[in-house]
Short mmCIF file of C-alpha atoms in Angstrom, two decimals:
data_model
loop_
_atom_site.label_atom_id
_atom_site.label_comp_id
_atom_site.label_asym_id
_atom_site.label_seq_id
_atom_site.Cartn_x
_atom_site.Cartn_y
_atom_site.Cartn_z
CA MET A 1 -13.53 67.18 -36.38
CA SER A 2 -15.96 66.34 -39.15
CA LEU A 3 -18.74 63.77 -38.82
CA ARG A 4 -17.09 61.69 -41.55
CA THR A 5 -13.79 61.55 -39.62
CA LYS A 6 -15.56 60.50 -36.39
CA PHE A 7 -17.40 57.71 -38.17
CA PHE A 8 -14.13 56.47 -39.69
CA GLN A 9 -12.48 56.35 -36.23
CA PHE A 10 -15.48 54.47 -34.83
CA LEU A 11 -15.10 51.81 -37.50
CA MET A 12 -11.35 51.46 -36.71
CA LEU A 13 -11.92 51.07 -32.95
CA TRP A 14 -14.89 48.70 -33.16
CA PRO A 15 -12.84 45.43 -33.38
CA LEU A 16 -10.86 46.42 -30.29
CA PHE A 17 -14.08 47.06 -28.43
CA GLY A 18 -15.25 43.60 -29.36
CA TRP A 19 -12.01 42.05 -27.99
CA PHE A 20 -12.54 43.46 -24.49
CA SER A 21 -16.33 43.27 -24.41
CA GLY A 22 -16.73 39.76 -22.88
CA SER A 23 -17.14 36.16 -23.87
CA SER A 24 -18.55 36.68 -27.32
CA LEU A 25 -18.25 39.01 -30.22
CA THR A 26 -21.10 39.59 -32.65
CA ALA A 27 -20.31 40.50 -36.22
CA TYR A 28 -23.45 42.41 -37.03
CA ALA A 29 -22.75 42.31 -40.71
CA SER A 30 -22.82 38.49 -40.70
CA GLY A 31 -25.15 37.79 -37.76
CA ILE A 32 -22.72 35.22 -36.24
CA THR A 33 -22.01 35.07 -32.50
CA LEU A 34 -19.37 32.91 -30.77
CA TYR A 35 -20.13 32.17 -27.12
CA THR A 36 -18.74 30.24 -24.14
CA PRO A 37 -19.32 31.04 -20.46
CA TYR A 38 -15.74 30.22 -19.39
CA THR A 39 -13.51 32.86 -20.91
CA LYS A 40 -10.82 32.94 -18.20
CA ILE A 41 -9.97 29.89 -16.12
CA GLU A 42 -7.15 28.79 -13.80
CA VAL A 43 -5.33 25.46 -14.26
CA THR A 44 -2.12 23.68 -13.26
CA PRO A 45 0.60 22.57 -15.69
CA GLY A 46 -0.28 19.47 -17.71
CA GLU A 47 -4.05 19.84 -17.40
CA SER A 48 -6.57 19.50 -20.23
CA ILE A 49 -9.22 22.18 -20.76
CA ASP A 50 -12.54 21.32 -22.38
CA TYR A 51 -14.50 24.26 -23.80
CA SER A 52 -18.06 24.08 -25.14
CA ILE A 53 -18.48 26.85 -27.73
CA ASP A 54 -21.77 27.85 -29.37
CA ILE A 55 -21.89 29.31 -32.89
CA ILE A 56 -25.19 31.22 -33.15
CA ASN A 57 -26.57 32.41 -36.50
CA LYS A 58 -28.77 35.44 -35.99
CA GLY A 59 -28.74 36.29 -39.68
CA GLY A 60 -31.30 35.58 -42.33
CA GLY A 61 -29.47 32.89 -44.29
CA VAL A 62 -27.28 29.81 -43.95
CA ARG A 63 -23.76 30.72 -42.90
CA ASN A 64 -20.79 28.50 -43.73
CA VAL A 65 -18.28 29.51 -41.05
CA GLU A 66 -14.55 28.86 -41.43
CA LEU A 67 -12.92 28.22 -38.03
CA ALA A 68 -9.43 28.64 -36.60
CA VAL A 69 -7.65 28.78 -33.23
CA THR A 70 -4.94 31.43 -33.12
CA GLY A 71 -2.55 32.80 -30.55
CA LEU A 72 -1.62 29.49 -28.86
CA ALA A 73 2.06 29.05 -27.97
CA LYS A 74 3.94 26.42 -29.96
CA ASP A 75 4.06 23.91 -27.06
CA TRP A 76 0.29 23.98 -26.64
CA SER A 77 -2.01 21.69 -28.62
CA TYR A 78 -5.75 21.60 -29.29
CA ASP A 79 -8.59 19.64 -30.93
CA LEU A 80 -11.65 21.34 -32.39
CA LYS A 81 -14.56 18.96 -32.87
CA SER A 82 -18.29 18.91 -33.56
CA GLY A 83 -20.42 15.79 -33.62
CA GLY A 84 -17.32 13.72 -32.85
CA TRP A 85 -15.47 14.97 -35.95
CA LYS A 86 -12.54 17.32 -36.23
CA VAL A 87 -13.77 20.42 -38.06
CA ASP A 88 -12.35 23.61 -39.53
CA GLN A 89 -15.58 24.74 -41.17
CA ILE A 90 -19.23 24.42 -40.15
CA ALA A 91 -22.62 25.47 -41.60
CA VAL A 92 -25.30 27.02 -39.37
CA LEU A 93 -28.95 27.50 -40.33
CA PRO A 94 -30.58 30.89 -39.65
CA GLY A 95 -31.90 31.20 -36.10
CA GLU A 96 -30.00 28.08 -34.95
CA LYS A 97 -26.71 27.25 -33.27
CA LYS A 98 -24.00 24.63 -33.53
CA THR A 99 -21.85 23.52 -30.60
CA LEU A 100 -18.10 23.03 -30.88
CA SER A 101 -15.90 21.09 -28.50
CA LEU A 102 -12.47 22.64 -28.01
CA LYS A 103 -9.90 20.66 -26.03
CA VAL A 104 -6.70 22.51 -25.13
CA GLU A 105 -3.68 20.71 -23.66
CA VAL A 106 -1.56 22.81 -21.28
CA PRO A 107 2.14 21.76 -21.39
CA LEU A 108 3.82 20.32 -18.32
CA LYS A 109 6.90 22.50 -18.72
CA ILE A 110 5.48 26.00 -18.64
CA ASP A 111 5.98 29.25 -16.78
CA LYS A 112 3.45 30.54 -14.33
CA GLY A 113 1.30 33.32 -15.82
CA THR A 114 -1.67 34.25 -18.01
CA TYR A 115 -1.90 33.01 -21.62
CA ARG A 116 -4.34 34.37 -24.23
CA PHE A 117 -5.62 32.94 -27.52
CA GLN A 118 -8.68 33.25 -29.77
CA VAL A 119 -11.25 31.12 -31.54
CA VAL A 120 -11.89 32.83 -34.88
CA ALA A 121 -14.86 32.52 -37.23
CA LYS A 122 -13.19 34.07 -40.26
CA GLY A 123 -15.07 37.06 -41.54
CA ALA A 124 -17.67 36.68 -38.82
CA GLY A 125 -16.42 36.89 -35.22
CA VAL A 126 -13.66 36.35 -32.65
CA LEU A 127 -13.92 34.72 -29.21
CA PRO A 128 -11.03 35.74 -26.89
CA LEU A 129 -10.01 33.24 -24.18
CA ALA A 130 -7.50 33.42 -21.33
CA VAL A 131 -5.83 30.65 -19.28
CA VAL A 132 -4.12 31.37 -15.98
CA VAL A 133 -1.39 28.82 -15.14
CA SER A 134 -1.27 28.83 -11.34
CA GLU A 135 2.20 27.33 -10.78
CA GLN A 136 5.54 26.81 -12.42
CA GLY A 137 5.57 23.63 -14.51
CA THR A 138 8.46 21.18 -14.82
CA LEU A 139 9.31 17.85 -16.45
CA THR A 140 10.06 16.09 -13.19
CA THR A 141 9.16 13.10 -11.03
CA GLU A 142 7.97 13.36 -7.43
CA LEU A 143 7.98 10.66 -4.74
CA THR A 144 6.18 11.62 -1.55
CA SER A 145 4.60 10.14 1.57
CA ARG A 146 2.20 11.75 4.01
CA GLN A 147 3.74 9.75 6.89
CA PRO A 148 7.46 9.20 6.20
CA ASN A 149 8.36 8.18 9.78
CA MET A 150 7.11 5.46 12.11
CA GLN A 151 7.96 4.01 15.51
CA GLY A 152 7.85 0.48 16.87
CA ASN A 153 9.79 -2.54 18.04
CA SER A 154 12.20 -4.59 15.95
CA GLY A 155 9.65 -7.36 15.49
CA ALA A 156 7.13 -5.10 13.75
CA THR A 157 6.66 -4.54 10.02
CA PHE A 158 6.32 -0.89 9.00
CA SER A 159 4.05 -0.08 6.02
CA PHE A 160 4.49 3.32 4.34
CA ASN A 161 2.11 4.67 1.69
CA ALA A 162 4.08 6.51 -1.01
CA VAL A 163 2.84 8.37 -4.10
CA LEU A 164 4.83 8.44 -7.36
CA ASN A 165 3.90 11.45 -9.49
CA ASN A 166 5.07 11.23 -13.11
CA ARG A 167 5.09 14.87 -14.18
CA THR A 168 6.66 14.17 -17.56
CA GLY A 169 4.89 14.12 -20.90
CA ASP A 170 5.44 10.37 -21.46
CA SER A 171 4.61 7.08 -19.80
CA GLN A 172 7.60 5.91 -17.76
CA VAL A 173 8.75 2.59 -16.28
CA TYR A 174 10.38 3.34 -12.95
CA SER A 175 12.74 0.90 -11.23
CA LEU A 176 12.33 0.85 -7.44
CA ARG A 177 15.26 0.43 -5.10
CA SER A 178 16.16 1.05 -1.47
CA GLU A 179 19.23 1.41 0.74
CA GLU A 180 18.22 -0.30 3.97
CA PRO A 181 20.54 -1.23 6.87
CA ARG A 182 22.18 -4.64 6.81
CA GLY A 183 19.80 -7.39 7.89
CA TRP A 184 16.71 -5.33 7.06
CA ASN A 185 14.29 -6.05 4.23
CA VAL A 186 12.31 -3.61 2.08
CA ALA A 187 9.50 -4.69 -0.28
CA PHE A 188 7.52 -2.58 -2.78
CA LYS A 189 3.88 -3.40 -3.52
CA VAL A 190 1.47 -2.04 -6.15
CA ASN A 191 -2.18 -3.18 -6.08
CA GLY A 192 -1.25 -5.75 -3.44
CA LYS A 193 1.50 -7.40 -5.55
CA GLN A 194 5.21 -7.21 -4.80
CA VAL A 195 7.12 -5.46 -7.61
CA SER A 196 10.60 -4.17 -8.42
CA SER A 197 9.40 -1.64 -11.01
CA VAL A 198 6.20 0.20 -11.87
CA GLN A 199 4.76 1.84 -14.98
CA ALA A 200 3.36 5.34 -14.47
CA GLU A 201 1.35 7.15 -17.13
CA ALA A 202 2.18 10.70 -18.19
CA ASN A 203 1.12 13.33 -15.66
CA ALA A 204 -0.40 10.64 -13.42
CA LYS A 205 0.04 9.45 -9.85
CA THR A 206 0.70 5.86 -8.75
CA ASP A 207 0.27 4.56 -5.19
CA ILE A 208 3.13 2.41 -3.88
CA MET A 209 3.23 0.60 -0.55
CA VAL A 210 6.70 0.29 0.99
CA GLU A 211 6.99 -2.45 3.63
CA VAL A 212 10.03 -2.24 5.91
CA ASP A 213 10.97 -5.29 7.99
CA PRO A 214 13.74 -4.50 10.50
CA SER A 215 16.40 -6.94 11.59
CA ASP A 216 15.47 -8.88 14.72
CA GLU A 217 18.82 -7.76 16.13
CA ALA A 218 18.19 -4.05 15.49
CA ALA A 219 19.08 -1.97 18.55
CA ALA A 220 16.93 0.89 19.75
CA GLY A 221 17.48 4.07 17.72
CA MET A 222 16.52 6.02 14.59
CA TYR A 223 17.15 4.45 11.16
CA LYS A 224 16.90 6.14 7.77
CA ILE A 225 15.85 4.17 4.66
CA PRO A 226 16.33 6.06 1.36
CA ILE A 227 14.17 4.80 -1.54
CA VAL A 228 14.43 5.83 -5.19
CA ALA A 229 12.12 5.55 -8.21
CA GLY A 230 14.07 6.19 -11.39
CA THR A 231 14.41 5.84 -15.14
CA SER A 232 17.26 6.73 -17.48
CA GLN A 233 15.74 10.22 -17.85
CA THR A 234 14.26 11.15 -14.50
CA SER A 235 14.19 10.00 -10.90
CA ALA A 236 12.90 10.95 -7.47
CA GLY A 237 13.88 9.96 -3.96
CA LEU A 238 12.22 9.73 -0.57
CA GLU A 239 13.82 9.17 2.83
CA LEU A 240 11.80 7.07 5.26
CA GLU A 241 12.54 6.97 8.98
CA VAL A 242 11.98 4.09 11.41
CA GLU A 243 12.51 4.54 15.12
CA ILE A 244 13.17 1.23 16.86
CA THR A 245 12.04 1.41 20.47
CA GLY A 246 13.63 -1.95 21.31
CA SER A 247 13.51 -5.67 20.57
CA TYR A 248 11.12 -8.29 21.92
CA LYS A 249 12.86 -11.65 22.23
CA MET A 250 12.34 -14.52 24.62
CA GLU A 251 13.77 -17.99 25.29
CA LEU A 252 12.03 -20.91 26.99
CA SER A 253 14.23 -23.72 28.32
CA THR A 254 15.29 -25.51 31.53
CA PRO A 255 18.09 -24.59 33.98
CA THR A 256 20.28 -27.32 32.48
CA GLY A 257 19.06 -27.02 28.90
CA LEU A 258 17.85 -30.66 29.00
CA LEU A 259 14.47 -31.09 27.27
CA SER A 260 13.53 -34.60 28.28
CA THR A 261 12.04 -36.33 31.30
CA GLU A 262 10.41 -39.56 32.45
CA VAL A 263 7.00 -40.24 33.94
CA THR A 264 5.01 -43.25 34.99
CA ALA A 265 1.63 -43.79 33.38
CA GLY A 266 -1.05 -42.17 35.56
CA ASP A 267 1.52 -40.17 37.57
CA ASP A 268 2.93 -36.69 37.11
CA ARG A 269 6.44 -35.28 36.89
CA LYS A 270 7.45 -31.72 37.72
CA VAL A 271 9.79 -29.97 35.30
CA GLU A 272 11.62 -26.75 36.12
CA LEU A 273 11.39 -24.16 33.33
CA VAL A 274 13.25 -20.90 32.78
CA VAL A 275 11.77 -17.99 30.79
CA ARG A 276 14.48 -15.51 29.70
CA ASN A 277 13.90 -11.99 28.35
CA THR A 278 16.69 -11.73 25.76
CA GLY A 279 15.29 -8.53 24.25
CA SER A 280 15.90 -4.90 25.16
CA VAL A 281 12.49 -3.87 26.54
CA PRO A 282 10.30 -5.17 29.39
CA MET A 283 7.74 -7.83 28.50
CA GLY A 284 4.53 -9.00 30.06
CA PRO A 285 2.34 -10.64 30.78
CA VAL A 286 4.03 -13.91 29.75
CA GLU A 287 1.43 -16.68 29.50
CA LEU A 288 2.27 -20.39 29.36
CA SER A 289 0.41 -23.13 27.54
CA ALA A 290 1.03 -26.72 26.47
CA ALA A 291 0.05 -29.15 23.72
CA ALA A 292 0.16 -32.71 25.06
CA PRO A 293 -1.16 -36.16 24.01
CA ALA A 294 -4.83 -36.96 24.62
CA ASN A 295 -5.86 -37.40 28.25
CA TRP A 296 -2.61 -35.89 29.51
CA GLU A 297 -2.58 -32.86 31.80
CA VAL A 298 -0.04 -30.03 32.03
CA THR A 299 -0.31 -27.31 34.68
CA PHE A 300 1.98 -24.39 35.49
CA GLU A 301 2.99 -22.61 38.66
CA PRO A 302 2.77 -19.68 38.32
CA LYS A 303 0.29 -19.67 35.43
CA LYS A 304 1.79 -16.43 34.02
CA VAL A 305 4.61 -13.97 34.59
CA ASP A 306 3.22 -10.46 34.92
CA ARG A 307 6.42 -8.60 33.96
CA LEU A 308 9.88 -9.62 32.88
CA GLU A 309 12.68 -7.07 32.64
CA PRO A 310 15.37 -7.18 29.89
CA GLY A 311 18.10 -9.70 30.71
CA LYS A 312 16.11 -11.26 33.57
CA ASN A 313 14.82 -14.81 34.08
CA ALA A 314 11.60 -16.16 35.56
CA ALA A 315 11.27 -19.65 37.04
CA VAL A 316 8.15 -21.67 36.25
CA THR A 317 7.27 -25.22 37.28
CA ALA A 318 5.38 -27.43 34.83
CA ALA A 319 3.59 -30.52 36.16
CA ILE A 320 3.20 -33.12 33.41
CA LYS A 321 0.68 -35.90 34.18
CA ALA A 322 0.52 -38.88 31.80
CA ASP A 323 -2.63 -40.80 30.94
CA LYS A 324 -2.99 -43.79 33.24
CA LYS A 325 -3.59 -45.95 30.16
CA ALA A 326 -0.53 -44.64 28.33
CA LEU A 327 1.62 -47.40 26.86
CA ALA A 328 5.32 -47.46 27.51
CA GLY A 329 7.27 -45.33 25.02
CA ASP A 330 8.34 -41.81 24.11
CA TYR A 331 5.87 -38.90 23.82
CA VAL A 332 6.23 -35.22 22.92
CA VAL A 333 4.86 -32.33 24.97
CA ASN A 334 5.14 -28.83 23.45
CA ILE A 335 5.28 -25.94 25.91
CA GLU A 336 4.98 -22.31 24.77
CA ALA A 337 5.65 -18.99 26.52
CA LYS A 338 3.86 -16.13 24.77
CA THR A 339 3.39 -12.35 25.01
CA PRO A 340 1.46 -10.05 22.64
CA GLU A 341 4.79 -9.23 20.91
CA THR A 342 6.73 -12.51 20.78
CA SER A 343 6.80 -16.16 21.84
CA SER A 344 9.12 -19.09 22.42
CA ARG A 345 8.44 -22.82 22.30
CA ALA A 346 10.20 -25.88 23.75
CA SER A 347 9.48 -29.50 22.82
CA PHE A 348 9.96 -32.04 25.63
CA ARG A 349 10.52 -35.76 25.03
CA VAL A 350 8.66 -37.65 27.77
CA ALA A 351 9.45 -41.31 28.30
CA VAL A 352 6.51 -43.24 29.82
CA ALA A 353 7.12 -46.32 31.96
CA THR A 354 4.36 -48.60 33.24
CA SER A 355 3.77 -48.80 37.01
CA ILE A 356 5.21 -51.63 39.19
CA PHE A 357 1.67 -52.77 40.02
CA SER A 358 0.86 -53.11 36.34
CA GLY A 359 4.10 -55.03 35.86
CA TRP A 360 3.28 -57.52 38.61
CA ILE A 361 -0.17 -58.06 37.15
CA GLY A 362 1.43 -58.85 33.81
CA ILE A 363 3.83 -61.31 35.41
CA MET A 364 0.98 -63.01 37.28
CA ILE A 365 -1.01 -63.36 34.08
CA MET A 366 2.00 -64.95 32.39
CA LEU A 367 2.55 -67.36 35.30
CA ILE A 368 -1.11 -68.38 35.30
CA ALA A 369 -0.95 -68.99 31.57
CA LEU A 370 2.21 -71.14 31.93
CA GLY A 371 0.59 -73.05 34.80
CA ASN A 372 -2.42 -73.86 32.68
CA VAL A 373 -0.22 -75.12 29.88
CA TYR A 374 1.76 -77.32 32.34
CA TYR A 375 -1.46 -78.73 33.82
CA LEU A 376 -2.87 -79.65 30.44
CA PHE A 377 0.39 -81.21 29.41
CA ARG A 378 0.52 -83.37 32.58
CA LYS A 379 -3.08 -84.40 32.30
CA TYR A 380 -3.30 -85.26 28.65
CA GLY A 381 0.28 -85.64 27.58
CA ARG A 382 0.47 -89.51 28.16
CA ARG A 383 -2.55 -90.33 26.03
#
């Protein structure tokens, strides 16, 4: 093979050598080098890639470089800027460099794999770039929760943190709905405000709080609550689970159901109370308290019920002592039975009567007053 033939083959293979040689290619004839340190990166569908590319002029004169991005698939898009302006041609002084900003948008709907394209300085150099898409892309919506199941009693409110992921290329307004059991209530909250729909930006996640309030009558067992976020084009569902361990309910009354009594001012009256566990789980301790008029006293025996089984009753005696200065009339005493989970209140009407001794004193005062009037009338009436 002649020297001339070998030289000709070298010139034909040189561009290919430049393609595989690394992050930049130098066109020695023009003195222009294109350079970026990130020539092969890994991303997920829908991401944006920001490249910083240097154009270096190692030649002896000003070079006016015409720029292009080639090899991108039709669904990909890009912006090539310098100094905040979109450019397709740039001048570089000898011995200096200019920096380009290249932003590449990876589509949401894309196959997993490696994609190659080039930044070209026409007649001067080529910068090969590669993007590895790490997962299969889709135009879908996702609704997820890290903790989709909770456990508690029927009087509790269950708060689930859900994440709505809009993996479409457009902003979407999602309506929010649920299919809860009869008597239950489900509320959706975004940024602390209750909503029935939510706007999610393209390829963005939105946090949604789902508050589930069971029926007070809910029996022990597992309940499923499907929720859906949807538009006319896309939707996603999530199934939440609530395990009801039982219900905490209590009633405070008297053996006869009568909530009234009488008492004499300064005396006390004992009232029989009944605390009933109408729920499905044991309760305790049950503590009793009262709100009575000023200077009245209410005491209980026993002061608390340590444990009360479902369907069982506990007898408690309340001693209501009226103020000795209380005027005759009707008063209200509120008595409450309370546990950490629930409570019950009963309002008693207490009729106060004055004592016999106080009555006789009143009569004596009236008689003395009448006697004085009679005496004055007899003494001065004839004048």
